[in-house]
Short mmCIF file of C-alpha atoms in Angstrom, two decimals:
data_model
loop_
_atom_site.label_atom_id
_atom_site.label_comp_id
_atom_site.label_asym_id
_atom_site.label_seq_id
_atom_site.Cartn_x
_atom_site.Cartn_y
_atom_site.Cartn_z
CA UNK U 1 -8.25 2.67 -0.92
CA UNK U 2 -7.63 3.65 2.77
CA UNK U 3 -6.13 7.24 3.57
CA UNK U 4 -2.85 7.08 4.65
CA UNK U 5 -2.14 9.97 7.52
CA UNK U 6 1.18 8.08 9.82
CA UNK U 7 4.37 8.52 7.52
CA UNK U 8 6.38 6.38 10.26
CA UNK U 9 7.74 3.47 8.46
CA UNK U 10 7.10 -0.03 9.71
CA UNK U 11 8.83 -1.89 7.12
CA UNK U 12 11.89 -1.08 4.94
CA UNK U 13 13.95 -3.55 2.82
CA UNK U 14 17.37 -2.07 2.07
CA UNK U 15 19.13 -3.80 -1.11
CA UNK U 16 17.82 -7.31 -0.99
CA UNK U 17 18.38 -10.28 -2.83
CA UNK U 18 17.22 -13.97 -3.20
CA UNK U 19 19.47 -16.21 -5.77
CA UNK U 20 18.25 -19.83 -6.26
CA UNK U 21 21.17 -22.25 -7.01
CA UNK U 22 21.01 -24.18 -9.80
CA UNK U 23 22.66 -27.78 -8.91
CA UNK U 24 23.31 -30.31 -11.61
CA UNK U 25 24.88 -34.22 -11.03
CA UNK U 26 23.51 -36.89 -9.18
CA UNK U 27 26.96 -37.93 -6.61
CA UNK U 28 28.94 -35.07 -6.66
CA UNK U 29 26.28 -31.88 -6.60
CA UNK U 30 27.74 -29.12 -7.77
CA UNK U 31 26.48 -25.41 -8.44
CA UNK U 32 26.19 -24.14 -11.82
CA UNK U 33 24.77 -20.92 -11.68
CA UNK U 34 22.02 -19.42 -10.00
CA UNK U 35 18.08 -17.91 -10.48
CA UNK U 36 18.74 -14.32 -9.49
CA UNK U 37 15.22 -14.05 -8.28
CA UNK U 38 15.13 -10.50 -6.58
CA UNK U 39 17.99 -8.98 -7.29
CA UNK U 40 18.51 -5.90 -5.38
CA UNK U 41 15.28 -4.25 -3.85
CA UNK U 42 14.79 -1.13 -1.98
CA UNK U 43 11.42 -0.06 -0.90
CA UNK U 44 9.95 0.88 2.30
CA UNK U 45 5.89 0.67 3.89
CA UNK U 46 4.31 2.54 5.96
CA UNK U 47 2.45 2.09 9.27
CA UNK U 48 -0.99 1.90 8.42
CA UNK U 49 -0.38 2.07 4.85
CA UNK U 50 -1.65 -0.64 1.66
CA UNK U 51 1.75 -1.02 -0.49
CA UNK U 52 0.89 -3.28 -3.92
CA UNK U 53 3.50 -5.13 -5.40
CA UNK U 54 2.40 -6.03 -9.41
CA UNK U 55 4.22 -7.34 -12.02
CA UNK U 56 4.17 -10.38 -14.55
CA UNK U 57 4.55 -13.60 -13.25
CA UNK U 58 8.44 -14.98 -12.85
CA UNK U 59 9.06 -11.10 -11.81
CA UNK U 60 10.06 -12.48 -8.05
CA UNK U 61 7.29 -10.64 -6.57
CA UNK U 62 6.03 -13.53 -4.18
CA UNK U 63 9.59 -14.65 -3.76
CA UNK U 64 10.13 -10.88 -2.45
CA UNK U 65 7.22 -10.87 -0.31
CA UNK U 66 8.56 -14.70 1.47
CA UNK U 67 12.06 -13.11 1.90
CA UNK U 68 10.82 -9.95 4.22
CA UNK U 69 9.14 -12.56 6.38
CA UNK U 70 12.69 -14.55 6.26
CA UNK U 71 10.01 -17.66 5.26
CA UNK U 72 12.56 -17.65 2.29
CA UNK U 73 16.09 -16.65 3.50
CA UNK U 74 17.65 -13.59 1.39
CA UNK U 75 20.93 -14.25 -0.38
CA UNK U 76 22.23 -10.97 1.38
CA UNK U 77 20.55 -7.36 2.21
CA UNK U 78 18.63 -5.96 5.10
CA UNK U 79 14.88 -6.41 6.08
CA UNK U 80 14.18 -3.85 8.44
CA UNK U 81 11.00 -4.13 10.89
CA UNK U 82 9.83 -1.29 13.50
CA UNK U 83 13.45 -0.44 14.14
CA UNK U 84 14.74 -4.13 14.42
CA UNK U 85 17.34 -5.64 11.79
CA UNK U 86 15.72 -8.98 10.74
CA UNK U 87 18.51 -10.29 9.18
CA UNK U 88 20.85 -11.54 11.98
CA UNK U 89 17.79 -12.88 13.67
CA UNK U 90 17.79 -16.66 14.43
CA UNK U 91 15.49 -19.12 16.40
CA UNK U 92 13.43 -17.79 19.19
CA UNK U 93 13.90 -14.12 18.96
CA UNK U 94 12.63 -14.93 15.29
CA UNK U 95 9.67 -17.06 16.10
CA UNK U 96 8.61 -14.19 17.83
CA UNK U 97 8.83 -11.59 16.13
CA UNK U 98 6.87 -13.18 13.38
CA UNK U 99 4.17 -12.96 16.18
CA UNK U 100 3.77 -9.21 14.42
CA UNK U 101 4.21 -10.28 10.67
CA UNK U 102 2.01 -12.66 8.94
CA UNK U 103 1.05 -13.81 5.46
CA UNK U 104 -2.19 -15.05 3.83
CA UNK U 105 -1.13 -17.09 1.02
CA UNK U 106 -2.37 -17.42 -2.54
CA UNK U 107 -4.23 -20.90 -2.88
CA UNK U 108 -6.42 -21.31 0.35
CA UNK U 109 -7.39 -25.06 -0.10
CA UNK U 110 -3.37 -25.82 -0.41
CA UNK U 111 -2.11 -23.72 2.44
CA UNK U 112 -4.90 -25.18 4.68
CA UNK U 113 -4.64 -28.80 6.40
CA UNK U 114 -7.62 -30.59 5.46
CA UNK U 115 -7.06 -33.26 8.49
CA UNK U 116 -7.91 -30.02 10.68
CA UNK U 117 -10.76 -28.00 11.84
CA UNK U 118 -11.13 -24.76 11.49
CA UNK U 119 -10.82 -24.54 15.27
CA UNK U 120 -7.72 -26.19 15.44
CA UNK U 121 -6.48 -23.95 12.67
CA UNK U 122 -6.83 -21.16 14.65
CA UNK U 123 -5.97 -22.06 18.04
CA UNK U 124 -2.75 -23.28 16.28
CA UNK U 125 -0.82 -20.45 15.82
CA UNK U 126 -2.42 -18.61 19.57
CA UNK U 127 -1.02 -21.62 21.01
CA UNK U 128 2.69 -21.05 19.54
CA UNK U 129 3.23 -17.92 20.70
CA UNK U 130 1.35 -18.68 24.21
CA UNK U 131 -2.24 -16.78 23.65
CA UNK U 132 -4.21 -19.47 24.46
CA UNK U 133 -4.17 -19.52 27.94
CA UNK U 134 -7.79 -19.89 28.75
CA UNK U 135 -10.42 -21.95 26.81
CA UNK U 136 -13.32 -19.80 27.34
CA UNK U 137 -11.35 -16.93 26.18
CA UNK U 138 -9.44 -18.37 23.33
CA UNK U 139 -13.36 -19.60 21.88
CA UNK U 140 -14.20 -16.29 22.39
CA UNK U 141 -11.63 -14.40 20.64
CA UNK U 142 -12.65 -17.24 17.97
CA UNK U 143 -16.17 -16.41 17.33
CA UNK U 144 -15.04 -13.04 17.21
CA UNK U 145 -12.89 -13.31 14.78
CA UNK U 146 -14.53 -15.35 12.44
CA UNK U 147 -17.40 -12.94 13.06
CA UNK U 148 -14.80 -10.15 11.53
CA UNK U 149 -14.21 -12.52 8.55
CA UNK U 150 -18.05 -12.92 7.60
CA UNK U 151 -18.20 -16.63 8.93
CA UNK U 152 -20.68 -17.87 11.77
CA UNK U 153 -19.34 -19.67 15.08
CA UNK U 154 -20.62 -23.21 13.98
CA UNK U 155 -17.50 -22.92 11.34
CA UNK U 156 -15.04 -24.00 13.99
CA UNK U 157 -16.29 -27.23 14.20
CA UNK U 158 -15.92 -28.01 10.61
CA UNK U 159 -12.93 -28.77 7.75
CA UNK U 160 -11.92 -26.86 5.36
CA UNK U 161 -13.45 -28.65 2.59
CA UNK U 162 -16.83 -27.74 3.69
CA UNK U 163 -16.46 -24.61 2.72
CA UNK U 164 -16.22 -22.28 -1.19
CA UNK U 165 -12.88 -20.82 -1.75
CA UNK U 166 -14.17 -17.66 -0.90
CA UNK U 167 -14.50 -18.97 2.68
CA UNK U 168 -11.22 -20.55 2.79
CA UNK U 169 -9.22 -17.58 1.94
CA UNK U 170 -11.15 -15.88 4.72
CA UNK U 171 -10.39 -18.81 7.31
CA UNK U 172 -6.98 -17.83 6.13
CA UNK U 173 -7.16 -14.32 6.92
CA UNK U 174 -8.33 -14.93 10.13
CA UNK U 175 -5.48 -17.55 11.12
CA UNK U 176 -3.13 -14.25 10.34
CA UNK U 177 -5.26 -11.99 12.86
CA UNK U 178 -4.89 -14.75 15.84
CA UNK U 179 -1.93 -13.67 16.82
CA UNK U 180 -2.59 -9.74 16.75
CA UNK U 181 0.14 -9.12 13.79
CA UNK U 182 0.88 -5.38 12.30
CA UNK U 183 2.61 -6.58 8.86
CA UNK U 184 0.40 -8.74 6.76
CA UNK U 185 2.12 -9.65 3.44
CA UNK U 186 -0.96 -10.70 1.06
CA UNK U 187 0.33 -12.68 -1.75
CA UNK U 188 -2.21 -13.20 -4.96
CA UNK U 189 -4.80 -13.14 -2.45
CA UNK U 190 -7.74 -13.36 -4.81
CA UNK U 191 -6.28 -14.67 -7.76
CA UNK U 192 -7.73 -18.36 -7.06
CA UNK U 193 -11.02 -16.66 -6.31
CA UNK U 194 -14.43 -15.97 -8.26
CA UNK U 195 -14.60 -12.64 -10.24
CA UNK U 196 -17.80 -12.14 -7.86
CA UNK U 197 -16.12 -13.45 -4.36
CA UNK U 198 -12.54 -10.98 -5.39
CA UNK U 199 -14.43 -7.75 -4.77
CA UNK U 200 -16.25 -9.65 -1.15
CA UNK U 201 -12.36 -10.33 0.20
CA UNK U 202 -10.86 -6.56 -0.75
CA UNK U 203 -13.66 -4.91 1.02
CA UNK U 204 -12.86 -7.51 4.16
CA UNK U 205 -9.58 -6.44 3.72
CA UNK U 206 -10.20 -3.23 3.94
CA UNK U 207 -12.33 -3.02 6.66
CA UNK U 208 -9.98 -5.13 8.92
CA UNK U 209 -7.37 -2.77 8.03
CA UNK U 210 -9.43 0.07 9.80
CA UNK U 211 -10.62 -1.98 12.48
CA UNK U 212 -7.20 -3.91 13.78
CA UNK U 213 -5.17 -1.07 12.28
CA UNK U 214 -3.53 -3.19 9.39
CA UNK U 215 -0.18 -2.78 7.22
CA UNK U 216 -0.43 -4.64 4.11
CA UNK U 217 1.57 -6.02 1.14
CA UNK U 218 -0.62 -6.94 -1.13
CA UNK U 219 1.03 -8.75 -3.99
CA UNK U 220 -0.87 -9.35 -7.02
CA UNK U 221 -0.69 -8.97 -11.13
CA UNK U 222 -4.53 -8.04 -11.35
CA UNK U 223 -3.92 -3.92 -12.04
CA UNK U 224 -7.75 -3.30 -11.22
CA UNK U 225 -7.23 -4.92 -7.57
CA UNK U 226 -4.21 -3.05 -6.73
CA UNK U 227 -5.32 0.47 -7.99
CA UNK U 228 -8.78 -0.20 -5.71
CA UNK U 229 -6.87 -1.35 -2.77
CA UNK U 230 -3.16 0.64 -2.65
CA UNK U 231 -1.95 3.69 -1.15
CA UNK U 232 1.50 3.26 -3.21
CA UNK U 233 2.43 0.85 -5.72
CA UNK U 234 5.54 -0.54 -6.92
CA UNK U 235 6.08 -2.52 -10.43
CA UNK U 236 8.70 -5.93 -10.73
CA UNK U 237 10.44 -6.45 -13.60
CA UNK U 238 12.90 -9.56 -13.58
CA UNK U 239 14.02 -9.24 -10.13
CA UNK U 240 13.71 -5.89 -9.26
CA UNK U 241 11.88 -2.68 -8.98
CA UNK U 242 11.59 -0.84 -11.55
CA UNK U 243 9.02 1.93 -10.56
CA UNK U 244 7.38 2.83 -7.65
CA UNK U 245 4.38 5.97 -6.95
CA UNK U 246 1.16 6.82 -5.25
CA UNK U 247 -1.63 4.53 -6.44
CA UNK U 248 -3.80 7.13 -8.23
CA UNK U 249 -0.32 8.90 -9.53
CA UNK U 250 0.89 5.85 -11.33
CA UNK U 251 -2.26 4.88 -12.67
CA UNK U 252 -2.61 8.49 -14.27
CA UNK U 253 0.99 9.12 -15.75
CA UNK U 254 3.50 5.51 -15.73
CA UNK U 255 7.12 6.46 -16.67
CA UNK U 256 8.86 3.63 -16.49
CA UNK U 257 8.51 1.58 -20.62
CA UNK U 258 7.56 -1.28 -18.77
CA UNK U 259 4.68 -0.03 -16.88
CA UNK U 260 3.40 1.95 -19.78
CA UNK U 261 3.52 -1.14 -21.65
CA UNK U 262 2.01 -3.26 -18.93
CA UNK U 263 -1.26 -0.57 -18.20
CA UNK U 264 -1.06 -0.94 -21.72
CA UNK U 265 -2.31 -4.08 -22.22
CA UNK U 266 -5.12 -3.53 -19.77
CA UNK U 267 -9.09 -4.12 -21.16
CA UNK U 268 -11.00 -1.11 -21.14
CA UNK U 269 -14.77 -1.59 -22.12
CA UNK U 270 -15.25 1.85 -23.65
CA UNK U 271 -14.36 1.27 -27.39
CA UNK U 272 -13.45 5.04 -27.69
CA UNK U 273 -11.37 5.00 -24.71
CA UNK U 274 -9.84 1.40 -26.26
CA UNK U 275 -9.29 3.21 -29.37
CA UNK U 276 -7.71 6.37 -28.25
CA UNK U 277 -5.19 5.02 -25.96
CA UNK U 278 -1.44 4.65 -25.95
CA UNK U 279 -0.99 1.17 -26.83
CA UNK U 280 2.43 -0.76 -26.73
CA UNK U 281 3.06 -4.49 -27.64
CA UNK U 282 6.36 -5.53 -25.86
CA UNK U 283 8.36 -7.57 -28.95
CA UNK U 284 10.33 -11.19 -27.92
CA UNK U 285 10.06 -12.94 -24.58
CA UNK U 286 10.97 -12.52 -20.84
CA UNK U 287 14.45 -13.23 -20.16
CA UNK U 288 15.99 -16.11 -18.29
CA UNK U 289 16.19 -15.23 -14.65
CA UNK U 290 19.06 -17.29 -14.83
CA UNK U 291 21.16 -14.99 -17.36
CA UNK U 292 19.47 -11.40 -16.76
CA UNK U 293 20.61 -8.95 -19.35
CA UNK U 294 23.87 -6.76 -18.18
CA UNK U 295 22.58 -3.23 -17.80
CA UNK U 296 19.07 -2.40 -18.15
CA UNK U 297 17.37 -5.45 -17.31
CA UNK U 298 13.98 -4.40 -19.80
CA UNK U 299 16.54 -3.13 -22.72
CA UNK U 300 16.15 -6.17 -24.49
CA UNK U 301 11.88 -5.58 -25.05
CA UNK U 302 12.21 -1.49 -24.54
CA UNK U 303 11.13 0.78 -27.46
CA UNK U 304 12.84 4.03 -26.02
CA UNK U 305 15.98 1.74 -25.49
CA UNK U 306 19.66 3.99 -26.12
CA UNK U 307 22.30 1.11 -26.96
CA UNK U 308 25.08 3.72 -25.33
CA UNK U 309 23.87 3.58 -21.68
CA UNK U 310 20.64 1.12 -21.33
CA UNK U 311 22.79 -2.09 -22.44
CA UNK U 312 25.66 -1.44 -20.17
CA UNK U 313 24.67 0.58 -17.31
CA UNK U 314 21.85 -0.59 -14.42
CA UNK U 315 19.80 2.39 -13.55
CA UNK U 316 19.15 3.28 -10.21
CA UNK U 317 15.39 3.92 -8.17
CA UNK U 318 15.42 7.40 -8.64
CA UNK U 319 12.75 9.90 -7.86
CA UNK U 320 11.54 11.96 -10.80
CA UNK U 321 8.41 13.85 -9.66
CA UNK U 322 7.80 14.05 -5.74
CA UNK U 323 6.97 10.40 -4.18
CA UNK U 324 7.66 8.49 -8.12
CA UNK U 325 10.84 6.99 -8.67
CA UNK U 326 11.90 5.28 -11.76
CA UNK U 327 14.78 2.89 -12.48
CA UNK U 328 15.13 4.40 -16.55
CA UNK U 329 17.97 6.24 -17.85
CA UNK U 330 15.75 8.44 -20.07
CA UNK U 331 12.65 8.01 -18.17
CA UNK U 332 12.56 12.38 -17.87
CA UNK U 333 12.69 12.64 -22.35
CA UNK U 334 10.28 9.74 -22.47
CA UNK U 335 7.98 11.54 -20.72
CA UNK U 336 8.37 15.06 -22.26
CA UNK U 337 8.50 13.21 -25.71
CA UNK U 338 12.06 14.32 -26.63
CA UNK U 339 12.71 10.82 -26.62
CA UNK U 340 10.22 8.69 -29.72
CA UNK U 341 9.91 5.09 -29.47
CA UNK U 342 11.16 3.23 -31.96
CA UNK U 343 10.88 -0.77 -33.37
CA UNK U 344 11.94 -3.62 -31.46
CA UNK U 345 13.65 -6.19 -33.32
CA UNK U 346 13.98 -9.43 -30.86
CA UNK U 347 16.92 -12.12 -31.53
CA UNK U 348 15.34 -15.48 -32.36
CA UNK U 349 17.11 -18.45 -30.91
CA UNK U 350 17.01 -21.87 -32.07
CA UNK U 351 16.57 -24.30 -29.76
CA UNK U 352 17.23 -28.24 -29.42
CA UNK U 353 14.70 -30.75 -27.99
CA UNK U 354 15.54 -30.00 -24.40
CA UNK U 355 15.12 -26.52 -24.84
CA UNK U 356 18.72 -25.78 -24.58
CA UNK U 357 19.68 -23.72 -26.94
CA UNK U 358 21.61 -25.36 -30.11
CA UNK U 359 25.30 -25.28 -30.60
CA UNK U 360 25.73 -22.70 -27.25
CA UNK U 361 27.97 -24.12 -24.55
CA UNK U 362 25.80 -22.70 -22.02
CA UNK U 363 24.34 -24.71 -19.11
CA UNK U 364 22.07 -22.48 -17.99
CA UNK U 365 20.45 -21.83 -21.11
CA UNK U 366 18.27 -24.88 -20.43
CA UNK U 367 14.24 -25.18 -20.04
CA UNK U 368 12.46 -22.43 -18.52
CA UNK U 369 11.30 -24.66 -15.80
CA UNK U 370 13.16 -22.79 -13.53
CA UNK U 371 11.15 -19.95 -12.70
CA UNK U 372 8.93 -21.77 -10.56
CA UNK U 373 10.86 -21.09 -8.18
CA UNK U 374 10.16 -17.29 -8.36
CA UNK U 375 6.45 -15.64 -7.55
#
């Protein structure tokens, strides 16, 4: 994890959302309701500073990440970069101002064209925003760089399906360095890796931090890789954040149900340590993003759950302890224990064939297909 001195904020993201429309008829399309896939987001990074986003997948972490970079347009809200309100921001001035925000994506082999070289890769994106200007110095800037990755100069000339995935993912990081960025949003970036190749790319991404002076989003649900590589860390639940701290603080003391219930169900090796520890198994099943619950959106899986304000009433962000905020009513009794979990009794719902559910005049209580469209 990389000390974090600069407090000036690069990034901030003032109340944003992304809602996918769900369309049904074949002539006449019409909109039936809609995936709220972030729904409401505040959070800000730091210059210089490693911000993890984690969360279980269909949380609309990735989908978050894609809407700061406007590769995925928000539904409404503000992305703020350096000072400059992205979200007005249309064709040229756009194009280059992504010039200083990239992304490395999740699957390598996918986000790569196989029909190019790795040379052509690269030069790609220098050419775009007019940095390659001068062939001896665009090759050298490219042996440099892939020198930064780990790769040797005689990788230019070849495709991506010459190399491990390891590699790939590292031809991808350096097609986001090209262009000199500041903001690089990191989404799952060694989820489609080896256990042995994950710990290889978070040092690299560490060390190019220091050396090119790096702000990162790193968006992943592997807890181990996000406590090793985050200054802060902020936890998705259904569309929104739900809690947000210091790496090493919300690792040591979680507030929020759902991140004590999600560190939870973390491995540990030591048996006493396994035995010891606060254990809680969440009872029924994520929510439709399509029909969120009305107030608390975890109220519907939350032990500590208080039927007068948690099923009406959205909490807020709100900061409990210095630099921790929690979106949780009763987050302050949980934690003093004036407030004792209690059973979880989940609805069951019968469903039909289709997965609708039977005898409900509800069409968006259909299959869960539709969270692929969140990250």
């Amino acid at each position: 994890m990389t000390e974090v001195v600069a407090t000036e904020t690069l990034v901030e993201v003032e109340d944003i959302k992304v809602h996918f429309p769900i369309k049904r008829g074949v002539v006449l399309d019409r909109t039936i309701g809609y995936v709220y896939a972030v729904d409401g987001v505040d959070l800000a990074i730091r210059r210089g500073e490693t911000y993890g986003l984690v969360g279980e997948s269909g949380c609309g972490k990735s989908t978050l990440g894609r809407a700061m970079l406007k590769l995925t347009p928000p539904t409404s809200g503000r992305v703020v970069f350096d000072g400059t309100d992205l979200s007005a921001m249309r064709g040229e001035p756009l194009r280059k101002m992504r010039r200083r925000m990239q992304m490395v994506f999740q699957d390598p082999m996918s986000s790569l064209d196989p029909r190019q070289s790795v040379e052509s890769i690269l030069v790609e994106g220098m050419r775009a925003h007019g940095l390659d200007k001068d062939r001896e110095t665009t090759a050298k800037r490219l042996r440099s760089l892939l020198s930064s990755v780990g790769l040797p100069s005689n990788a230019l000339r070849r495709y991506p399906h010459e190399f491990s995935g390891g590699q790939r993912q590292r031809i991808g990081i350096a097609r986001a360095l090209t262009v000199d960025p500041e903001l690089i949003v990191a989404d799952e970036p060694v989820s489609a890796l080896d256990v042995s190749v994950q710990a290889q790319v978070i040092n690299l991404l560490e060390d190019l931090q220091e050396e090119f002076g790096l702000t990162y989003l790193v968006i992943a649900h592997d807890l181990a890789v996000v406590r090793h590589i985050s200054d802060r860390v902020g936890v998705m639940y259904l569309g929104g954040l739900v809690e947000e701290a210091p790496s090493d603080l919300l690792y040591a003391e979680p507030l929020h149900p759902y991140t004590r219930a999600l560190f939870s169900a973390v491995p540990v090796p030591d048996p006493i340590v396994e035995d010891s520890r606060e254990r809680i198994l969440l009872a029924g099943d994520l929510p439709s993003p399509a029909r969120p619950p009305a107030g608390c959106r975890f109220h519907t899986r939350c032990p500590w759950r208080q039927e007068q304000r948690c099923d009406t009433e959205r909490p807020a962000l709100r900061e409990i302890v210095p630099g921790h905020r929690v979106a949780c009513h009763f987050a302050e009794d949980i934690r003093s224990g004036r407030l004792r979990p209690h059973e979880v009794r989940p609805e069951l719902i019968e469903q039909d064939g289709t997965g609708g559910v039977v005898g409900a005049d509800d069409p968006l209580a259909g299959p869960a297909s539709i969270t692929e469209a969140l990250g």
